[in-house]
Amino acid sequence: MSAPNSPMRPTGATRAVSPAQQLVDLVLNSHDPGYREAADRRQAAGGVLRWYDHPATAVGSLLIGFVLIVAYIHTNRAAPAAAKTHDSLVQRVHSAQDTADRLAARIAELNAQVNTVRGAGIGTGTLADRLAAAQLAAGQTAVTGPGLEVHLADPPVPKPGQDEDREGTTPIGATHLLTDADVRSVVNQLWADGAQAVSVNDIRITSTTSIRFAGEVVLVDFQSVTTPYVIRGIGAADELATGFAASAVAARYQTQSSALGIEFSFTERQKLTMPAGAPVSLRYAKGTTK
Amino acid sequence: MIAALALVAGVVAGLILRPTVPGALEPYLPIAVVAALDAVFGGVRARLDGIFDSKVFVVSFISNVIVAALIVFLGDKLGVGAQLSTAVVVVLGIRIFSNAAAIRRHLFRA
């Protein structure tokens, strides 16, 4: 079987080969000439098996198998490590969220206590009524009532197979269209249409609640909210719906929902419930009258 | 036969021991892998050619690994380690491929 290789045997030192030819030989003639020479030598020696033949083959194969599996393990060990880091980050975020929820619940509990104690102190009367009204207006109490619910969501992320492109090839800008400005404009429109209480994904909006954007995530009152955004406004449902439907904001999202694929809808609700907002602490504004 | 059994034994040993590759040796792992594959395919081809030799098999594997590692080590010191590593992988990869082609010719006569 050596015939096909003979023109390329680099052992023939007498033949003048150009460097280019040598390169071609190196690439094309993969056959290790060592095997051929060793076979020739052994032929000359009588072709007997030497004592180390089997052990050497075994050891060599063992080594090769070991190297290959070590590389395999090494490659696949890195992947779980990345997943582990991801999981631990997710866990930390979740535990931080749990802590935040627990603290929020504690705030609500303490606020209820404060209200009870204050109620007992003030008693019933105009003062108590005025306080209750002020708290209601400032968004410090959970409220319920009829209103309008606006549903705003990013277009769905294409699944692999559904599209020609693989998942991950769609730029984030193509599916994450909504920003804080969109949420804010809907919230402001609801206020403008006469809503008396507004919430975004069950986070109550008060006069000092911020709606910001950080790292592709909308932050409402420094809590991250993700698509779909459900923005609720309590008020006269009919007026809210009419005013909102006629607004430039609604027109804009109607257009975007047909052009860019975002989800946009609004419905009147007979009963909406919202939690109390975070306590308002004014740090700069001071009252001018007592 | 012995070679195949030993190969499996090596795989099992690796799975049981699960050794960690020291950081210093990590860049040489791909080279060791292609050198190992080259030795396997070269050995199988020589076996089919009827000229297999255990000494050549072991020595060629070990020397390939060492020489390739030395080249890459030198390249690392001179700042072209990644490129030389690619070069080694390409050269050995071509050898693997043409050895595989020779094996295919042997087995299927095509």
JSON list of N, CA and C in Angstrom, two decimals, chain A residues 223-283:
[
{"chain": "A", "resi": 223, "resn": "GLN", "atom": "N", "xyz": [-37.62, 50.24, 41.84]},
{"chain": "A", "resi": 223, "resn": "GLN", "atom": "CA", "xyz": [-37.83, 48.80, 41.72]},
{"chain": "A", "resi": 223, "resn": "GLN", "atom": "C", "xyz": [-37.93, 48.50, 40.23]},
{"chain": "A", "resi": 224, "resn": "SER", "atom": "N", "xyz": [-37.23, 47.43, 39.80]},
{"chain": "A", "resi": 224, "resn": "SER", "atom": "CA", "xyz": [-37.24, 47.15, 38.38]},
{"chain": "A", "resi": 224, "resn": "SER", "atom": "C", "xyz": [-38.56, 46.50, 37.98]},
{"chain": "A", "resi": 225, "resn": "VAL", "atom": "N", "xyz": [-39.12, 46.96, 36.90]},
{"chain": "A", "resi": 225, "resn": "VAL", "atom": "CA", "xyz": [-40.31, 46.33, 36.35]},
{"chain": "A", "resi": 225, "resn": "VAL", "atom": "C", "xyz": [-39.99, 45.95, 34.91]},
{"chain": "A", "resi": 226, "resn": "THR", "atom": "N", "xyz": [-40.59, 44.86, 34.45]},
{"chain": "A", "resi": 226, "resn": "THR", "atom": "CA", "xyz": [-40.31, 44.38, 33.10]},
{"chain": "A", "resi": 226, "resn": "THR", "atom": "C", "xyz": [-41.61, 44.30, 32.32]},
{"chain": "A", "resi": 227, "resn": "THR", "atom": "N", "xyz": [-41.43, 44.17, 31.00]},
{"chain": "A", "resi": 227, "resn": "THR", "atom": "CA", "xyz": [-42.57, 44.01, 30.12]},
{"chain": "A", "resi": 227, "resn": "THR", "atom": "C", "xyz": [-43.35, 42.75, 30.50]},
{"chain": "A", "resi": 228, "resn": "PRO", "atom": "N", "xyz": [-44.65, 42.67, 30.45]},
{"chain": "A", "resi": 228, "resn": "PRO", "atom": "CA", "xyz": [-45.60, 43.72, 30.08]},
{"chain": "A", "resi": 228, "resn": "PRO", "atom": "C", "xyz": [-45.83, 44.73, 31.20]},
{"chain": "A", "resi": 229, "resn": "TYR", "atom": "N", "xyz": [-46.00, 45.98, 30.80]},
{"chain": "A", "resi": 229, "resn": "TYR", "atom": "CA", "xyz": [-46.27, 47.03, 31.76]},
{"chain": "A", "resi": 229, "resn": "TYR", "atom": "C", "xyz": [-47.77, 47.22, 31.86]},
{"chain": "A", "resi": 230, "resn": "VAL", "atom": "N", "xyz": [-48.30, 47.07, 33.07]},
{"chain": "A", "resi": 230, "resn": "VAL", "atom": "CA", "xyz": [-49.72, 47.26, 33.31]},
{"chain": "A", "resi": 230, "resn": "VAL", "atom": "C", "xyz": [-49.87, 48.54, 34.11]},
{"chain": "A", "resi": 231, "resn": "ILE", "atom": "N", "xyz": [-50.41, 49.56, 33.48]},
{"chain": "A", "resi": 231, "resn": "ILE", "atom": "CA", "xyz": [-50.53, 50.87, 34.11]},
{"chain": "A", "resi": 231, "resn": "ILE", "atom": "C", "xyz": [-52.01, 51.11, 34.40]},
{"chain": "A", "resi": 232, "resn": "ARG", "atom": "N", "xyz": [-52.32, 51.25, 35.68]},
{"chain": "A", "resi": 232, "resn": "ARG", "atom": "CA", "xyz": [-53.72, 51.39, 36.07]},
{"chain": "A", "resi": 232, "resn": "ARG", "atom": "C", "xyz": [-53.96, 52.78, 36.61]},
{"chain": "A", "resi": 233, "resn": "GLY", "atom": "N", "xyz": [-55.11, 53.32, 36.29]},
{"chain": "A", "resi": 233, "resn": "GLY", "atom": "CA", "xyz": [-55.49, 54.61, 36.85]},
{"chain": "A", "resi": 233, "resn": "GLY", "atom": "C", "xyz": [-56.90, 54.52, 37.39]},
{"chain": "A", "resi": 234, "resn": "ILE", "atom": "N", "xyz": [-57.05, 54.95, 38.66]},
{"chain": "A", "resi": 234, "resn": "ILE", "atom": "CA", "xyz": [-58.39, 54.95, 39.25]},
{"chain": "A", "resi": 234, "resn": "ILE", "atom": "C", "xyz": [-59.01, 56.31, 39.03]},
{"chain": "A", "resi": 235, "resn": "GLY", "atom": "N", "xyz": [-60.23, 56.30, 38.56]},
{"chain": "A", "resi": 235, "resn": "GLY", "atom": "CA", "xyz": [-60.94, 57.54, 38.31]},
{"chain": "A", "resi": 235, "resn": "GLY", "atom": "C", "xyz": [-62.27, 57.21, 37.68]},
{"chain": "A", "resi": 236, "resn": "ALA", "atom": "N", "xyz": [-62.93, 58.21, 37.13]},
{"chain": "A", "resi": 236, "resn": "ALA", "atom": "CA", "xyz": [-64.17, 57.95, 36.41]},
{"chain": "A", "resi": 236, "resn": "ALA", "atom": "C", "xyz": [-63.81, 57.19, 35.14]},
{"chain": "A", "resi": 237, "resn": "ALA", "atom": "N", "xyz": [-64.19, 55.92, 35.11]},
{"chain": "A", "resi": 237, "resn": "ALA", "atom": "CA", "xyz": [-63.72, 55.02, 34.04]},
{"chain": "A", "resi": 237, "resn": "ALA", "atom": "C", "xyz": [-64.06, 55.56, 32.65]},
{"chain": "A", "resi": 238, "resn": "ASP", "atom": "N", "xyz": [-65.28, 56.05, 32.50]},
{"chain": "A", "resi": 238, "resn": "ASP", "atom": "CA", "xyz": [-65.69, 56.54, 31.18]},
{"chain": "A", "resi": 238, "resn": "ASP", "atom": "C", "xyz": [-64.84, 57.71, 30.73]},
{"chain": "A", "resi": 239, "resn": "GLU", "atom": "N", "xyz": [-64.69, 58.67, 31.64]},
{"chain": "A", "resi": 239, "resn": "GLU", "atom": "CA", "xyz": [-63.91, 59.86, 31.28]},
{"chain": "A", "resi": 239, "resn": "GLU", "atom": "C", "xyz": [-62.46, 59.49, 30.99]},
{"chain": "A", "resi": 240, "resn": "LEU", "atom": "N", "xyz": [-61.91, 58.61, 31.84]},
{"chain": "A", "resi": 240, "resn": "LEU", "atom": "CA", "xyz": [-60.53, 58.18, 31.62]},
{"chain": "A", "resi": 240, "resn": "LEU", "atom": "C", "xyz": [-60.38, 57.54, 30.24]},
{"chain": "A", "resi": 241, "resn": "ALA", "atom": "N", "xyz": [-61.30, 56.65, 29.93]},
{"chain": "A", "resi": 241, "resn": "ALA", "atom": "CA", "xyz": [-61.20, 55.92, 28.66]},
{"chain": "A", "resi": 241, "resn": "ALA", "atom": "C", "xyz": [-61.34, 56.88, 27.48]},
{"chain": "A", "resi": 242, "resn": "THR", "atom": "N", "xyz": [-62.31, 57.78, 27.57]},
{"chain": "A", "resi": 242, "resn": "THR", "atom": "CA", "xyz": [-62.53, 58.72, 26.48]},
{"chain": "A", "resi": 242, "resn": "THR", "atom": "C", "xyz": [-61.31, 59.62, 26.30]},
{"chain": "A", "resi": 243, "resn": "GLY", "atom": "N", "xyz": [-60.87, 60.18, 27.42]},
{"chain": "A", "resi": 243, "resn": "GLY", "atom": "CA", "xyz": [-59.73, 61.10, 27.36]},
{"chain": "A", "resi": 243, "resn": "GLY", "atom": "C", "xyz": [-58.48, 60.40, 26.86]},
{"chain": "A", "resi": 244, "resn": "PHE", "atom": "N", "xyz": [-58.27, 59.18, 27.35]},
{"chain": "A", "resi": 244, "resn": "PHE", "atom": "CA", "xyz": [-57.05, 58.45, 26.96]},
{"chain": "A", "resi": 244, "resn": "PHE", "atom": "C", "xyz": [-57.11, 58.07, 25.49]},
{"chain": "A", "resi": 245, "resn": "ALA", "atom": "N", "xyz": [-58.27, 57.62, 25.05]},
{"chain": "A", "resi": 245, "resn": "ALA", "atom": "CA", "xyz": [-58.40, 57.18, 23.65]},
{"chain": "A", "resi": 245, "resn": "ALA", "atom": "C", "xyz": [-58.14, 58.33, 22.69]},
{"chain": "A", "resi": 246, "resn": "ALA", "atom": "N", "xyz": [-58.50, 59.53, 23.12]},
{"chain": "A", "resi": 246, "resn": "ALA", "atom": "CA", "xyz": [-58.35, 60.69, 22.23]},
{"chain": "A", "resi": 246, "resn": "ALA", "atom": "C", "xyz": [-56.95, 61.29, 22.31]},
{"chain": "A", "resi": 247, "resn": "SER", "atom": "N", "xyz": [-56.13, 60.81, 23.24]},
{"chain": "A", "resi": 247, "resn": "SER", "atom": "CA", "xyz": [-54.85, 61.47, 23.49]},
{"chain": "A", "resi": 247, "resn": "SER", "atom": "C", "xyz": [-53.80, 61.12, 22.43]},
{"chain": "A", "resi": 248, "resn": "ALA", "atom": "N", "xyz": [-52.81, 61.98, 22.33]},
{"chain": "A", "resi": 248, "resn": "ALA", "atom": "CA", "xyz": [-51.69, 61.74, 21.41]},
{"chain": "A", "resi": 248, "resn": "ALA", "atom": "C", "xyz": [-50.91, 60.51, 21.81]},
{"chain": "A", "resi": 249, "resn": "VAL", "atom": "N", "xyz": [-50.85, 60.26, 23.13]},
{"chain": "A", "resi": 249, "resn": "VAL", "atom": "CA", "xyz": [-50.10, 59.09, 23.63]},
{"chain": "A", "resi": 249, "resn": "VAL", "atom": "C", "xyz": [-50.72, 57.80, 23.08]},
{"chain": "A", "resi": 250, "resn": "ALA", "atom": "N", "xyz": [-52.05, 57.71, 23.21]},
{"chain": "A", "resi": 250, "resn": "ALA", "atom": "CA", "xyz": [-52.72, 56.50, 22.72]},
{"chain": "A", "resi": 250, "resn": "ALA", "atom": "C", "xyz": [-52.54, 56.35, 21.22]},
{"chain": "A", "resi": 251, "resn": "ALA", "atom": "N", "xyz": [-52.64, 57.48, 20.50]},
{"chain": "A", "resi": 251, "resn": "ALA", "atom": "CA", "xyz": [-52.47, 57.43, 19.04]},
{"chain": "A", "resi": 251, "resn": "ALA", "atom": "C", "xyz": [-51.08, 56.92, 18.69]},
{"chain": "A", "resi": 252, "resn": "ARG", "atom": "N", "xyz": [-50.08, 57.40, 19.46]},
{"chain": "A", "resi": 252, "resn": "ARG", "atom": "CA", "xyz": [-48.70, 56.99, 19.18]},
{"chain": "A", "resi": 252, "resn": "ARG", "atom": "C", "xyz": [-48.52, 55.48, 19.35]},
{"chain": "A", "resi": 253, "resn": "TYR", "atom": "N", "xyz": [-49.09, 54.94, 20.44]},
{"chain": "A", "resi": 253, "resn": "TYR", "atom": "CA", "xyz": [-48.88, 53.51, 20.68]},
{"chain": "A", "resi": 253, "resn": "TYR", "atom": "C", "xyz": [-49.75, 52.65, 19.78]},
{"chain": "A", "resi": 254, "resn": "GLN", "atom": "N", "xyz": [-50.89, 53.21, 19.33]},
{"chain": "A", "resi": 254, "resn": "GLN", "atom": "CA", "xyz": [-51.66, 52.48, 18.32]},
{"chain": "A", "resi": 254, "resn": "GLN", "atom": "C", "xyz": [-50.81, 52.30, 17.07]},
{"chain": "A", "resi": 255, "resn": "THR", "atom": "N", "xyz": [-50.17, 53.39, 16.65]},
{"chain": "A", "resi": 255, "resn": "THR", "atom": "CA", "xyz": [-49.32, 53.34, 15.46]},
{"chain": "A", "resi": 255, "resn": "THR", "atom": "C", "xyz": [-48.18, 52.35, 15.68]},
{"chain": "A", "resi": 256, "resn": "GLN", "atom": "N", "xyz": [-47.52, 52.47, 16.85]},
{"chain": "A", "resi": 256, "resn": "GLN", "atom": "CA", "xyz": [-46.36, 51.61, 17.10]},
{"chain": "A", "resi": 256, "resn": "GLN", "atom": "C", "xyz": [-46.77, 50.15, 17.19]},
{"chain": "A", "resi": 257, "resn": "SER", "atom": "N", "xyz": [-47.97, 49.89, 17.69]},
{"chain": "A", "resi": 257, "resn": "SER", "atom": "CA", "xyz": [-48.36, 48.49, 17.84]},
{"chain": "A", "resi": 257, "resn": "SER", "atom": "C", "xyz": [-48.55, 47.85, 16.47]},
{"chain": "A", "resi": 258, "resn": "SER", "atom": "N", "xyz": [-48.98, 48.63, 15.49]},
{"chain": "A", "resi": 258, "resn": "SER", "atom": "CA", "xyz": [-49.12, 48.03, 14.16]},
{"chain": "A", "resi": 258, "resn": "SER", "atom": "C", "xyz": [-47.81, 48.06, 13.40]},
{"chain": "A", "resi": 259, "resn": "ALA", "atom": "N", "xyz": [-46.96, 49.07, 13.66]},
{"chain": "A", "resi": 259, "resn": "ALA", "atom": "CA", "xyz": [-45.72, 49.21, 12.89]},
{"chain": "A", "resi": 259, "resn": "ALA", "atom": "C", "xyz": [-44.59, 48.37, 13.48]},
{"chain": "A", "resi": 260, "resn": "LEU", "atom": "N", "xyz": [-44.46, 48.36, 14.81]},
{"chain": "A", "resi": 260, "resn": "LEU", "atom": "CA", "xyz": [-43.29, 47.73, 15.44]},
{"chain": "A", "resi": 260, "resn": "LEU", "atom": "C", "xyz": [-43.63, 46.46, 16.20]},
{"chain": "A", "resi": 261, "resn": "GLY", "atom": "N", "xyz": [-44.92, 46.19, 16.37]},
{"chain": "A", "resi": 261, "resn": "GLY", "atom": "CA", "xyz": [-45.30, 44.93, 17.01]},
{"chain": "A", "resi": 261, "resn": "GLY", "atom": "C", "xyz": [-45.41, 44.99, 18.52]},
{"chain": "A", "resi": 262, "resn": "ILE", "atom": "N", "xyz": [-45.38, 46.19, 19.11]},
{"chain": "A", "resi": 262, "resn": "ILE", "atom": "CA", "xyz": [-45.56, 46.23, 20.55]},
{"chain": "A", "resi": 262, "resn": "ILE", "atom": "C", "xyz": [-47.04, 45.96, 20.85]},
{"chain": "A", "resi": 263, "resn": "GLU", "atom": "N", "xyz": [-47.27, 45.47, 22.07]},
{"chain": "A", "resi": 263, "resn": "GLU", "atom": "CA", "xyz": [-48.65, 45.20, 22.47]},
{"chain": "A", "resi": 263, "resn": "GLU", "atom": "C", "xyz": [-49.19, 46.42, 23.19]},
{"chain": "A", "resi": 264, "resn": "PHE", "atom": "N", "xyz": [-50.36, 46.88, 22.76]},
{"chain": "A", "resi": 264, "resn": "PHE", "atom": "CA", "xyz": [-50.95, 48.05, 23.40]},
{"chain": "A", "resi": 264, "resn": "PHE", "atom": "C", "xyz": [-52.46, 47.89, 23.43]},
{"chain": "A", "resi": 265, "resn": "SER", "atom": "N", "xyz": [-53.02, 48.01, 24.62]},
{"chain": "A", "resi": 265, "resn": "SER", "atom": "CA", "xyz": [-54.47, 47.95, 24.73]},
{"chain": "A", "resi": 265, "resn": "SER", "atom": "C", "xyz": [-54.88, 48.64, 26.02]},
{"chain": "A", "resi": 266, "resn": "PHE", "atom": "N", "xyz": [-56.10, 49.11, 26.09]},
{"chain": "A", "resi": 266, "resn": "PHE", "atom": "CA", "xyz": [-56.59, 49.65, 27.35]},
{"chain": "A", "resi": 266, "resn": "PHE", "atom": "C", "xyz": [-58.05, 49.29, 27.53]},
{"chain": "A", "resi": 267, "resn": "THR", "atom": "N", "xyz": [-58.40, 48.98, 28.76]},
{"chain": "A", "resi": 267, "resn": "THR", "atom": "CA", "xyz": [-59.76, 48.53, 29.05]},
{"chain": "A", "resi": 267, "resn": "THR", "atom": "C", "xyz": [-60.27, 49.22, 30.31]},
{"chain": "A", "resi": 268, "resn": "GLU", "atom": "N", "xyz": [-61.55, 49.45, 30.33]},
{"chain": "A", "resi": 268, "resn": "GLU", "atom": "CA", "xyz": [-62.18, 50.01, 31.53]},
{"chain": "A", "resi": 268, "resn": "GLU", "atom": "C", "xyz": [-62.37, 48.89, 32.54]},
{"chain": "A", "resi": 269, "resn": "ARG", "atom": "N", "xyz": [-62.15, 49.20, 33.80]},
{"chain": "A", "resi": 269, "resn": "ARG", "atom": "CA", "xyz": [-62.33, 48.20, 34.85]},
{"chain": "A", "resi": 269, "resn": "ARG", "atom": "C", "xyz": [-63.29, 48.76, 35.90]},
{"chain": "A", "resi": 270, "resn": "GLN", "atom": "N", "xyz": [-64.11, 47.86, 36.41]},
{"chain": "A", "resi": 270, "resn": "GLN", "atom": "CA", "xyz": [-65.06, 48.30, 37.44]},
{"chain": "A", "resi": 270, "resn": "GLN", "atom": "C", "xyz": [-64.39, 48.41, 38.80]},
{"chain": "A", "resi": 271, "resn": "LYS", "atom": "N", "xyz": [-63.35, 47.57, 38.99]},
{"chain": "A", "resi": 271, "resn": "LYS", "atom": "CA", "xyz": [-62.73, 47.58, 40.31]},
{"chain": "A", "resi": 271, "resn": "LYS", "atom": "C", "xyz": [-61.22, 47.37, 40.15]},
{"chain": "A", "resi": 272, "resn": "LEU", "atom": "N", "xyz": [-60.49, 48.36, 40.52]},
{"chain": "A", "resi": 272, "resn": "LEU", "atom": "CA", "xyz": [-59.03, 48.25, 40.52]},
{"chain": "A", "resi": 272, "resn": "LEU", "atom": "C", "xyz": [-58.55, 48.44, 41.95]},
{"chain": "A", "resi": 273, "resn": "THR", "atom": "N", "xyz": [-57.52, 47.71, 42.32]},
{"chain": "A", "resi": 273, "resn": "THR", "atom": "CA", "xyz": [-56.98, 47.85, 43.67]},
{"chain": "A", "resi": 273, "resn": "THR", "atom": "C", "xyz": [-55.50, 48.20, 43.58]},
{"chain": "A", "resi": 274, "resn": "MET", "atom": "N", "xyz": [-55.07, 49.12, 44.39]},
{"chain": "A", "resi": 274, "resn": "MET", "atom": "CA", "xyz": [-53.67, 49.53, 44.38]},
{"chain": "A", "resi": 274, "resn": "MET", "atom": "C", "xyz": [-53.13, 49.56, 45.80]},
{"chain": "A", "resi": 275, "resn": "PRO", "atom": "N", "xyz": [-51.87, 49.20, 45.96]},
{"chain": "A", "resi": 275, "resn": "PRO", "atom": "CA", "xyz": [-51.27, 49.26, 47.29]},
{"chain": "A", "resi": 275, "resn": "PRO", "atom": "C", "xyz": [-50.94, 50.71, 47.65]},
{"chain": "A", "resi": 276, "resn": "ALA", "atom": "N", "xyz": [-50.58, 50.90, 48.90]},
{"chain": "A", "resi": 276, "resn": "ALA", "atom": "CA", "xyz": [-50.13, 52.22, 49.31]},
{"chain": "A", "resi": 276, "resn": "ALA", "atom": "C", "xyz": [-48.77, 52.50, 48.70]},
{"chain": "A", "resi": 277, "resn": "GLY", "atom": "N", "xyz": [-48.51, 53.77, 48.44]},
{"chain": "A", "resi": 277, "resn": "GLY", "atom": "CA", "xyz": [-47.21, 54.13, 47.89]},
{"chain": "A", "resi": 277, "resn": "GLY", "atom": "C", "xyz": [-46.17, 54.23, 48.99]},
{"chain": "A", "resi": 278, "resn": "ALA", "atom": "N", "xyz": [-44.93, 54.34, 48.57]},
{"chain": "A", "resi": 278, "resn": "ALA", "atom": "CA", "xyz": [-43.85, 54.50, 49.55]},
{"chain": "A", "resi": 278, "resn": "ALA", "atom": "C", "xyz": [-44.02, 55.85, 50.24]},
{"chain": "A", "resi": 279, "resn": "PRO", "atom": "N", "xyz": [-43.66, 55.90, 51.53]},
{"chain": "A", "resi": 279, "resn": "PRO", "atom": "CA", "xyz": [-43.82, 57.16, 52.26]},
{"chain": "A", "resi": 279, "resn": "PRO", "atom": "C", "xyz": [-43.06, 58.28, 51.56]},
{"chain": "A", "resi": 280, "resn": "VAL", "atom": "N", "xyz": [-43.68, 59.41, 51.47]},
{"chain": "A", "resi": 280, "resn": "VAL", "atom": "CA", "xyz": [-43.05, 60.56, 50.83]},
{"chain": "A", "resi": 280, "resn": "VAL", "atom": "C", "xyz": [-42.25, 61.29, 51.90]},
{"chain": "A", "resi": 281, "resn": "SER", "atom": "N", "xyz": [-40.97, 61.44, 51.66]},
{"chain": "A", "resi": 281, "resn": "SER", "atom": "CA", "xyz": [-40.17, 62.24, 52.59]},
{"chain": "A", "resi": 281, "resn": "SER", "atom": "C", "xyz": [-39.56, 63.39, 51.80]},
{"chain": "A", "resi": 282, "resn": "LEU", "atom": "N", "xyz": [-40.04, 64.55, 52.08]},
{"chain": "A", "resi": 282, "resn": "LEU", "atom": "CA", "xyz": [-39.54, 65.74, 51.37]},
{"chain": "A", "resi": 282, "resn": "LEU", "atom": "C", "xyz": [-38.28, 66.23, 52.09]},
{"chain": "A", "resi": 283, "resn": "ARG", "atom": "N", "xyz": [-37.22, 66.30, 51.33]},
{"chain": "A", "resi": 283, "resn": "ARG", "atom": "CA", "xyz": [-35.95, 66.68, 51.96]},
{"chain": "A", "resi": 283, "resn": "ARG", "atom": "C", "xyz": [-35.63, 68.16, 51.74]}
]
